[in-house]
PDB file of C-alpha atoms in Angstrom:
ATOM      1  CA  MET K  28      -8.593 -87.652  26.301  1.00  0.00           C
ATOM      2  CA  HIS K  29      -9.022 -85.705  23.083  1.00  0.00           C
ATOM      3  CA  LEU K  30      -8.134 -81.997  22.963  1.00  0.00           C
ATOM      4  CA  ALA K  31      -9.471 -79.628  20.317  1.00  0.00           C
ATOM      5  CA  LEU K  32      -7.530 -76.367  20.028  1.00  0.00           C
ATOM      6  CA  VAL K  33      -9.060 -73.537  17.989  1.00  0.00           C
ATOM      7  CA  ILE K  34      -7.384 -70.389  16.651  1.00  0.00           C
ATOM      8  CA  SER K  35      -8.101 -68.172  13.659  1.00  0.00           C
ATOM      9  CA  ALA K  36      -4.917 -69.087  11.759  1.00  0.00           C
ATOM     10  CA  LEU K  37      -1.414 -70.511  12.200  1.00  0.00           C
ATOM     11  CA  GLU K  38       0.331 -67.593  10.544  1.00  0.00           C
ATOM     12  CA  THR K  39       3.308 -65.957  12.260  1.00  0.00           C
ATOM     13  CA  GLY K  40       2.561 -64.618  15.702  1.00  0.00           C
ATOM     14  CA  GLY K  41       3.015 -65.268  19.390  1.00  0.00           C
ATOM     15  CA  ALA K  42      -0.346 -66.911  20.098  1.00  0.00           C
ATOM     16  CA  GLN K  43       0.044 -69.113  17.026  1.00  0.00           C
ATOM     17  CA  ARG K  44       3.482 -70.236  18.142  1.00  0.00           C
ATOM     18  CA  VAL K  45       2.257 -70.985  21.657  1.00  0.00           C
ATOM     19  CA  ILE K  46      -0.713 -73.030  20.438  1.00  0.00           C
ATOM     20  CA  SER K  47       1.509 -75.053  18.096  1.00  0.00           C
ATOM     21  CA  VAL K  48       4.005 -75.730  20.924  1.00  0.00           C
ATOM     22  CA  LEU K  49       1.169 -76.770  23.253  1.00  0.00           C
ATOM     23  CA  ALA K  50      -0.341 -79.058  20.603  1.00  0.00           C
ATOM     24  CA  GLU K  51       3.030 -80.733  20.043  1.00  0.00           C
ATOM     25  CA  HIS K  52       3.646 -81.078  23.782  1.00  0.00           C
ATOM     26  CA  TRP K  53       0.285 -82.678  24.534  1.00  0.00           C
ATOM     27  CA  ALA K  54       0.466 -84.973  21.501  1.00  0.00           C
ATOM     28  CA  GLY K  55       3.943 -86.042  22.622  1.00  0.00           C
ATOM     29  CA  ARG K  56       2.442 -87.018  25.989  1.00  0.00           C
ATOM     30  CA  GLY K  57       0.013 -89.364  24.253  1.00  0.00           C
ATOM     31  CA  LEU K  58      -3.104 -87.194  24.098  1.00  0.00           C
ATOM     32  CA  ARG K  59      -5.160 -87.019  20.915  1.00  0.00           C
ATOM     33  CA  VAL K  60      -4.880 -83.415  19.718  1.00  0.00           C
ATOM     34  CA  THR K  61      -6.768 -81.691  16.910  1.00  0.00           C
ATOM     35  CA  LEU K  62      -5.726 -78.162  15.971  1.00  0.00           C
ATOM     36  CA  ILE K  63      -8.500 -76.296  14.136  1.00  0.00           C
ATOM     37  CA  THR K  64      -8.174 -72.968  12.347  1.00  0.00           C
ATOM     38  CA  LEU K  65     -10.736 -70.842  10.571  1.00  0.00           C
ATOM     39  CA  ALA K  66      -8.111 -70.199   7.879  1.00  0.00           C
ATOM     40  CA  SER K  67      -6.876 -72.787   5.425  1.00  0.00           C
ATOM     41  CA  SER K  68      -3.930 -74.919   6.495  1.00  0.00           C
ATOM     42  CA  GLU K  69      -2.078 -73.604   3.425  1.00  0.00           C
ATOM     43  CA  THR K  70      -1.342 -70.360   5.308  1.00  0.00           C
ATOM     44  CA  ASP K  71       0.444 -72.149   8.190  1.00  0.00           C
ATOM     45  CA  ALA K  72       3.757 -70.700   9.309  1.00  0.00           C
ATOM     46  CA  TYR K  73       4.302 -73.441  11.887  1.00  0.00           C
ATOM     47  CA  SER K  74       4.602 -77.114  11.025  1.00  0.00           C
ATOM     48  CA  LEU K  75       3.117 -79.797  13.209  1.00  0.00           C
ATOM     49  CA  SER K  76       4.081 -83.411  13.688  1.00  0.00           C
ATOM     50  CA  PRO K  77       1.833 -86.127  12.251  1.00  0.00           C
ATOM     51  CA  GLN K  78       0.672 -86.826  15.820  1.00  0.00           C
ATOM     52  CA  VAL K  79      -1.398 -83.603  15.706  1.00  0.00           C
ATOM     53  CA  ARG K  80      -4.511 -83.740  13.545  1.00  0.00           C
ATOM     54  CA  ARG K  81      -4.721 -80.483  11.582  1.00  0.00           C
ATOM     55  CA  VAL K  82      -8.046 -79.112  10.310  1.00  0.00           C
ATOM     56  CA  GLY K  83      -8.223 -75.873   8.307  1.00  0.00           C
ATOM     57  CA  LEU K  84     -11.824 -74.770   7.749  1.00  0.00           C
ATOM     58  CA  ASN K  85     -10.969 -72.143   5.096  1.00  0.00           C
ATOM     59  CA  LEU K  86     -13.598 -69.708   6.421  1.00  0.00           C
ATOM     60  CA  MET K  87     -11.563 -66.529   6.973  1.00  0.00           C
ATOM     61  CA  SER K  88     -12.998 -64.328   4.228  1.00  0.00           C
ATOM     62  CA  ALA K  89     -13.822 -60.742   5.153  1.00  0.00           C
ATOM     63  CA  PRO K  90     -17.533 -59.937   4.886  1.00  0.00           C
ATOM     64  CA  ALA K  91     -18.649 -56.889   2.911  1.00  0.00           C
ATOM     65  CA  HIS K  92     -21.678 -56.011   5.053  1.00  0.00           C
ATOM     66  CA  PRO K  93     -23.267 -57.002   8.406  1.00  0.00           C
ATOM     67  CA  LEU K  94     -25.707 -59.544   6.953  1.00  0.00           C
ATOM     68  CA  GLN K  95     -22.874 -61.317   5.166  1.00  0.00           C
ATOM     69  CA  ALA K  96     -20.874 -61.258   8.429  1.00  0.00           C
ATOM     70  CA  ALA K  97     -23.762 -62.908  10.283  1.00  0.00           C
ATOM     71  CA  ARG K  98     -24.030 -65.634   7.629  1.00  0.00           C
ATOM     72  CA  LEU K  99     -20.285 -66.255   7.710  1.00  0.00           C
ATOM     73  CA  ASN K 100     -20.291 -66.484  11.509  1.00  0.00           C
ATOM     74  CA  LEU K 101     -23.111 -69.026  11.318  1.00  0.00           C
ATOM     75  CA  ARG K 102     -21.122 -71.083   8.781  1.00  0.00           C
ATOM     76  CA  ARG K 103     -18.055 -70.891  11.049  1.00  0.00           C
ATOM     77  CA  TRP K 104     -20.057 -71.974  14.080  1.00  0.00           C
ATOM     78  CA  ARG K 105     -21.577 -74.918  12.192  1.00  0.00           C
ATOM     79  CA  ALA K 106     -18.213 -76.002  10.795  1.00  0.00           C
ATOM     80  CA  LEU K 107     -16.563 -75.824  14.239  1.00  0.00           C
ATOM     81  CA  ARG K 108     -19.405 -77.741  15.824  1.00  0.00           C
ATOM     82  CA  GLN K 109     -19.246 -80.450  13.159  1.00  0.00           C
ATOM     83  CA  THR K 110     -15.462 -80.747  13.447  1.00  0.00           C
ATOM     84  CA  VAL K 111     -15.450 -80.979  17.233  1.00  0.00           C
TER      85      VAL K 111
END
């Protein structure tokens, strides 16, 4: 089984800590785990073992207007779909 976990970023926070603990736990049990964030992996506050594949899409920029937001969401959707 291969699990793909998605969260906006792995910066400090409760949800980020929980998802990193879950990823480590499942990888330690022999599952293939990929942790995907919309942010770059350079912003990570939590480190992961080499057993967890880490993908940072670097698509967290803030749009200036609604049309730009729609385009960015489409890029995010495409990138997530391609990664999964």
